[in-house]
Structure formats: C-alpha cells, structure tokens
Coordinates of C-alpha atoms and ligand atoms in Angstrom, one line a residue:
M117 CA -13.6 5.1 -3.5
P118 CA -13.1 8.9 -2.7
E119 CA -14.2 9.8 0.6
L120 CA -14.4 13.2 2.3
P121 CA -10.4 13.9 2.3
E122 CA -9.8 12.8 -1.5
V123 CA -13.2 15.0 -1.9
Q124 CA -11.9 17.8 -0.2
T125 CA -8.7 17.8 -2.5
V126 CA -10.3 17.7 -5.6
V127 CA -12.2 20.8 -4.9
T128 CA -8.7 22.5 -3.2
T129 CA -6.8 21.5 -6.1
L130 CA -9.8 22.8 -8.8
R131 CA -10.1 26.4 -7.1
P132 CA -7.1 28.2 -8.6
K133 CA -7.5 26.7 -11.8
V134 CA -11.4 26.9 -12.5
V135 CA -12.5 29.5 -10.1
A136 CA -13.6 33.2 -12.2
R137 CA -13.0 31.3 -15.4
T138 CA -16.0 31.3 -18.0
I139 CA -17.5 28.0 -19.6
M140 CA -16.5 28.5 -23.3
G141 CA -17.6 25.6 -24.3
V142 CA -19.2 22.3 -23.9
R143 CA -17.3 19.9 -25.9
H144 CA -18.3 16.6 -25.2
L145 CA -20.8 15.3 -22.5
R146 CA -22.8 12.2 -22.1
A147 CA -26.0 12.9 -21.5
D148 CA -26.6 9.9 -19.3
I149 CA -24.5 10.7 -16.9
V150 CA -26.6 14.2 -16.1
S151 CA -29.7 14.2 -13.7
P152 CA -32.6 14.7 -13.8
T153 CA -32.5 12.9 -17.2
G154 CA -32.7 14.6 -20.1
F155 CA -31.6 17.6 -18.6
G156 CA -29.7 20.6 -21.2
L157 CA -26.5 21.1 -19.2
A158 CA -24.3 22.2 -21.7
A159 CA -26.8 24.8 -22.6
S160 CA -27.5 25.8 -18.9
I161 CA -23.6 26.5 -18.6
T162 CA -22.4 27.1 -21.5
G163 CA -20.9 31.0 -21.4
R164 CA -21.2 31.3 -17.5
A165 CA -18.0 31.7 -15.0
V166 CA -17.4 29.4 -12.4
R167 CA -18.1 31.7 -9.0
S168 CA -17.2 29.0 -6.6
I169 CA -16.4 25.3 -5.7
D170 CA -17.2 24.0 -2.9
R171 CA -17.8 21.0 -1.2
R172 CA -20.5 19.1 0.9
A173 CA -20.2 15.4 1.8
K174 CA -18.7 13.8 -0.9
R175 CA -20.2 16.7 -3.5
I176 CA -18.0 18.8 -6.0
I177 CA -20.9 21.5 -6.1
F178 CA -19.9 24.2 -8.7
T179 CA -22.0 27.6 -8.2
L180 CA -22.5 29.9 -11.4
D181 CA -22.3 33.6 -11.6
D182 CA -26.0 33.7 -12.3
G183 CA -26.2 31.7 -9.0
N184 CA -27.2 28.3 -10.5
R185 CA -25.4 25.0 -8.6
F186 CA -24.7 21.5 -9.9
Y187 CA -22.6 19.1 -7.9
I188 CA -20.0 16.3 -9.8
H189 CA -20.2 12.6 -7.6
L190 CA -16.7 11.1 -8.1
G191 CA -18.3 7.8 -7.7
M192 CA -16.1 5.1 -7.5
T193 CA -13.8 6.0 -9.6
G194 CA -14.8 9.3 -10.9
R195 CA -11.6 11.6 -11.3
L196 CA -12.3 15.3 -12.0
T197 CA -8.9 17.2 -13.7
V198 CA -7.7 20.3 -15.3
E199 CA -5.7 19.6 -18.3
P200 CA -4.6 21.2 -21.4
D201 CA -7.1 20.9 -24.7
T202 CA -4.0 18.8 -26.3
A203 CA -3.7 16.7 -23.8
A204 CA -4.7 13.0 -25.4
V205 CA -8.3 12.7 -24.3
E206 CA -8.7 9.1 -22.4
K207 CA -11.3 6.7 -22.5
H208 CA -14.7 7.0 -20.1
T209 CA -14.3 10.8 -20.4
H210 CA -17.6 12.1 -20.1
L211 CA -17.6 15.7 -20.1
I212 CA -15.0 18.0 -21.1
C213 CA -15.6 22.1 -20.7
D214 CA -13.4 24.5 -22.8
L215 CA -12.2 27.4 -19.8
S216 CA -11.6 30.5 -21.2
D217 CA -7.7 31.0 -21.1
G218 CA -6.0 33.4 -19.8
A219 CA -1.7 33.9 -20.4
V220 CA -1.3 30.0 -20.2
G221 CA -3.3 28.5 -23.6
G222 CA -6.5 26.5 -23.6
I223 CA -7.5 24.3 -20.4
Q224 CA -9.8 22.2 -20.2
L225 CA -12.4 20.7 -17.3
R226 CA -12.3 16.8 -17.8
F227 CA -14.4 14.1 -15.8
R228 CA -13.7 11.3 -16.9
D229 CA -15.4 8.2 -14.5
P230 CA -14.8 4.2 -15.9
R231 CA -17.3 2.3 -14.0
R232 CA -20.1 5.3 -14.1
F233 CA -21.4 5.5 -10.4
G234 CA -20.4 9.0 -10.0
G235 CA -22.6 11.6 -12.2
I236 CA -23.2 15.2 -13.1
F237 CA -26.4 16.9 -10.5
W238 CA -28.3 19.9 -11.7
L239 CA -29.2 21.9 -8.8
G240 CA -31.0 24.6 -9.4
I241 CA -30.7 28.1 -7.6
E242 CA -33.9 26.9 -5.1
S243 CA -32.9 23.2 -4.3
D244 CA -30.6 22.5 -2.0
D245 CA -30.7 18.3 -1.9
E246 CA -29.5 18.6 1.5
A247 CA -32.8 16.0 2.8
A248 CA -30.6 12.8 2.2
L249 CA -27.3 13.9 4.1
G250 CA -26.3 14.1 7.8
P251 CA -23.6 17.3 10.1
E252 CA -20.2 17.2 8.5
P253 CA -17.9 15.4 10.2
L254 CA -15.5 17.9 10.5
S255 CA -17.6 20.4 12.4
V256 CA -20.5 17.9 13.6
K257 CA -20.7 18.9 17.6
P258 CA -20.1 15.9 19.9
V259 CA -24.0 16.0 21.4
Q260 CA -25.1 15.8 18.1
L261 CA -23.2 13.3 16.9
A262 CA -24.1 11.2 20.5
Q263 CA -27.9 11.9 19.5
R264 CA -27.6 10.4 16.0
L265 CA -26.3 7.8 17.1
A266 CA -28.5 7.0 19.8
R267 CA -31.4 6.5 17.4
T268 CA -29.9 3.2 16.1
T269 CA -29.4 -0.2 16.9
R270 CA -27.0 -0.4 13.8
A271 CA -23.4 -1.6 14.1
I272 CA -21.3 1.7 15.0
K273 CA -19.7 0.3 11.7
N274 CA -22.7 0.5 9.4
A275 CA -24.3 3.8 11.1
L276 CA -21.0 5.8 10.7
L277 CA -21.2 4.5 6.8
D278 CA -24.9 5.6 6.4
Q279 CA -24.6 9.3 4.6
R280 CA -28.0 10.7 6.5
V281 CA -26.3 9.5 10.1
I282 CA -23.2 11.9 9.1
A283 CA -22.2 12.9 5.5
G284 CA -18.6 11.9 4.0
L285 CA -16.9 8.9 5.2
G286 CA -16.8 5.4 3.5
N287 CA -15.2 2.4 4.6
I288 CA -11.4 4.0 5.0
Y289 CA -12.0 6.6 7.5
V290 CA -14.9 5.0 9.7
D291 CA -12.5 1.9 9.9
E292 CA -9.5 4.0 10.7
S293 CA -11.7 6.3 13.3
L294 CA -12.8 3.2 15.0
F295 CA -9.4 2.0 15.3
L296 CA -7.8 5.6 16.7
A297 CA -11.0 5.7 19.2
R298 CA -10.7 2.2 20.0
V299 CA -14.1 1.2 19.4
H300 CA -14.8 -2.2 18.2
P301 CA -16.8 -1.8 14.4
L302 CA -19.8 -4.1 16.1
T303 CA -20.8 -2.0 19.1
R304 CA -24.4 -1.3 18.7
S305 CA -24.3 2.7 18.3
D306 CA -27.0 2.9 20.9
R307 CA -25.0 1.4 23.6
L308 CA -21.7 3.4 23.5
S309 CA -20.6 5.0 26.3
G310 CA -20.4 9.1 26.5
G311 CA -16.4 8.9 26.6
Q312 CA -16.8 6.3 23.5
V313 CA -18.6 9.2 21.5
R314 CA -16.0 11.3 22.6
R315 CA -13.2 9.7 21.5
L316 CA -15.1 8.6 18.3
N317 CA -15.7 12.0 17.4
K318 CA -11.8 13.5 18.1
A319 CA -10.7 10.1 16.0
I320 CA -13.1 10.7 13.3
K321 CA -11.5 14.8 12.9
Q322 CA -8.2 14.0 13.2
T323 CA -8.3 11.3 11.1
L324 CA -9.9 13.2 8.2
R325 CA -7.4 16.4 9.2
R326 CA -4.4 14.2 9.0
A327 CA -5.5 12.9 5.7
I328 CA -6.8 16.0 4.0
R329 CA -2.9 16.9 5.0
H330 CA -1.6 14.0 3.0
R331 CA -3.8 14.9 0.4
G332 CA -6.3 11.7 1.0
S333 CA -5.4 8.0 0.4
T334 CA -4.7 6.4 -3.7
L335 CA -6.0 3.1 -3.7
R336 CA -6.6 2.6 -7.4
D337 CA -8.0 5.3 -9.4
Y338 CA -8.5 8.3 -7.3
V339 CA -6.1 11.9 -8.5
D340 CA -7.0 15.4 -7.5
A341 CA -7.4 18.3 -10.4
D342 CA -3.8 18.6 -11.1
G343 CA -4.0 14.4 -11.7
A344 CA -1.8 14.3 -8.5
G345 CA -2.2 10.8 -5.9
G346 CA -2.7 11.2 -2.3
A347 CA 0.3 9.7 0.1
F348 CA -2.4 8.7 3.3
Q349 CA -2.8 5.1 2.0
L350 CA 1.3 4.6 3.8
M351 CA -0.3 5.9 6.7
H352 CA -3.3 3.1 7.0
R353 CA -3.4 2.0 10.7
V354 CA -5.9 -1.1 9.9
Y355 CA -8.0 -0.7 6.7
D356 CA -6.6 -2.9 4.3
R357 CA -4.0 -4.3 6.6
A358 CA -5.7 -8.1 7.2
D359 CA -3.1 -10.1 9.3
E360 CA 0.1 -7.5 9.2
P361 CA 0.6 -6.6 12.7
C362 CA -1.0 -3.8 14.7
V363 CA 0.9 -0.3 15.2
T364 CA -0.1 -0.4 18.7
C365 CA -0.3 -3.6 20.4
G366 CA 1.3 -6.5 17.4
M367 CA -1.7 -8.0 17.7
K368 CA -3.1 -9.4 14.0
I369 CA -5.2 -7.1 12.4
K370 CA -8.7 -9.1 11.6
R371 CA -10.7 -8.8 8.6
I372 CA -14.5 -9.0 9.0
V373 CA -17.5 -8.8 6.3
L374 CA -20.4 -6.2 7.6
G375 CA -23.1 -4.8 5.4
G376 CA -21.4 -6.4 2.6
R377 CA -18.5 -4.4 3.0
S378 CA -14.3 -5.6 4.3
T379 CA -13.9 -4.4 7.8
C380 CA -10.4 -4.0 9.5
F381 CA -9.5 -3.7 13.1
C382 CA -7.6 -5.1 16.0
P383 CA -9.3 -7.4 18.1
K384 CA -7.0 -6.5 21.4
C385 CA -7.0 -2.2 21.2
Q386 CA -10.9 -2.5 19.6
K387 CA -12.5 -4.0 22.6
K388 CA -16.0 -5.4 22.2
N389 CA -18.3 -3.6 24.9
H390 CA -19.7 -5.3 27.7
G391 CA -23.8 -6.0 28.5
Ligands
LIG173 ZN1 -3.7 -3.5 18.6

C-alpha cells in the first residue's frame, strides 16, 4: 500500500508532466470512484489548467487554475501515471484525462485501481478536509509528537498507524521506524520515555527521507507517474523479514499480528519497557 514516500514520489514525478497543462477532456470516468457521490467531476475539471500538485499525508492534491482542488488517494493498489495517448488502456483504469500537448504529442493522466480502495475526492475552494489528519511526520516537532502520544494508551504501533495521530505512515514505515528507534511495537504510547519519543521522532524522519531518496517501496502494485518502481523494499530491515536474521544483532525477526496488521520487529533490539 502506498505510504508517504511512495505518494511523495508520485507527486514529484507527476509535477513536470502535468503542472501548467490543461485538462482538455475527460475521456473515461468511472463515476462511482468520485466523492461526493454524483459530483460532476468531468464538467468541473475540463478546460482547467493544473496549477499545482502537492502531497498531504497520503493524498495527491491537484489545484486547478480556478482555485478548485481535488485529491486522489491511491488506496491499496492505485496507480497514477502519465502515458502517451497511444498506450494501451489497462483494465481497471477509472479515469483518463487528455492533457494539452506540447511538442511531444498527446499525453494522458490515468488513474487505475483494481481493488478500488482509492478514489477521487472533490474539495472545491473552501473545504480543506483536514479535520481527520494529524501533523506531517517529516515536519512534526518532537514535543508535538510527545503530546499526541501521551494522550493514548494504545500500543505505539497502532497509534502511529492512526492518521489522526500522525498522517502518512503505514505498516512498512512504522515497523521500520520502530526498529530504528529500538522501540517495541507493543509499548504503550503514553509510557514511552522522553528519550524514546525523541529517538522515534528522529527515526521516522530518517526512514522516510531515505525511502523518498530510493523512490519508495514496490511490493506489488506501486509505481511512480513514469511507471517505474521504487527500490527501498531492498533496504527493509524488519518489514516482511519474519524469521530472517536481524541486520544489527543476528536474532530472528519476529512477526506478530497487531490490530489485524502484520508487525515485524527484533525481540533483542526492540526490548519491551519495564513497568
Ligand atoms: Zn536485533
């Protein structure tokens, strides 16, 4: 599932191809992937230029030249790519926008999502839809993170997956960050020491920056706007490495199920807190 580094990579690769171009027409739209239900997306974006593309949490936010905004969420299997209009249209493609062509011929923005956990969400000009989102992990301050974690008794792994606590992390980067910070995933959030929160804050930022440099992790479906996969999956230290040796101490990586999600950690490097 695309998390912050993958979504950031999609945004970075979309920008040079899409910003300042005009959406000349919406060629294909599966209406039930648009929220709110029944919203006339095609009529609202046709003829508009894309002013900017930004990331907030795992959302890809498009701002149009009339100030209206919408975002695309990639869900589990979503792909947002820019392709020549001559490229074969793959199954499960839910949106195709013709973009004004420069010297290079017709190109299209395409959104494909076989499992349809993703979607297109209209924001308009006023709505910011921010209420459900916590701060960005790359810019959250240690004291801010400490305050948010102190408010919950949940296991730290579950708290970090909650987009209202901190927005943009998922299973891969939470497991990797907890390993780097040497924090056991079952530690109660409100019982983390000051030192542990500081280490965690640093570990989250380091892990995400490193993943962004390597263009994210491709496990199955994820590709950037150019259709290229990431390379960070080769650098995972605990995620999906159950029973393999810890890169630090050689101990077998353990896998548990927590809140319905697979969780991998090193029982030696990530000791449980006492008391
Ligand atoms: Zn270890």
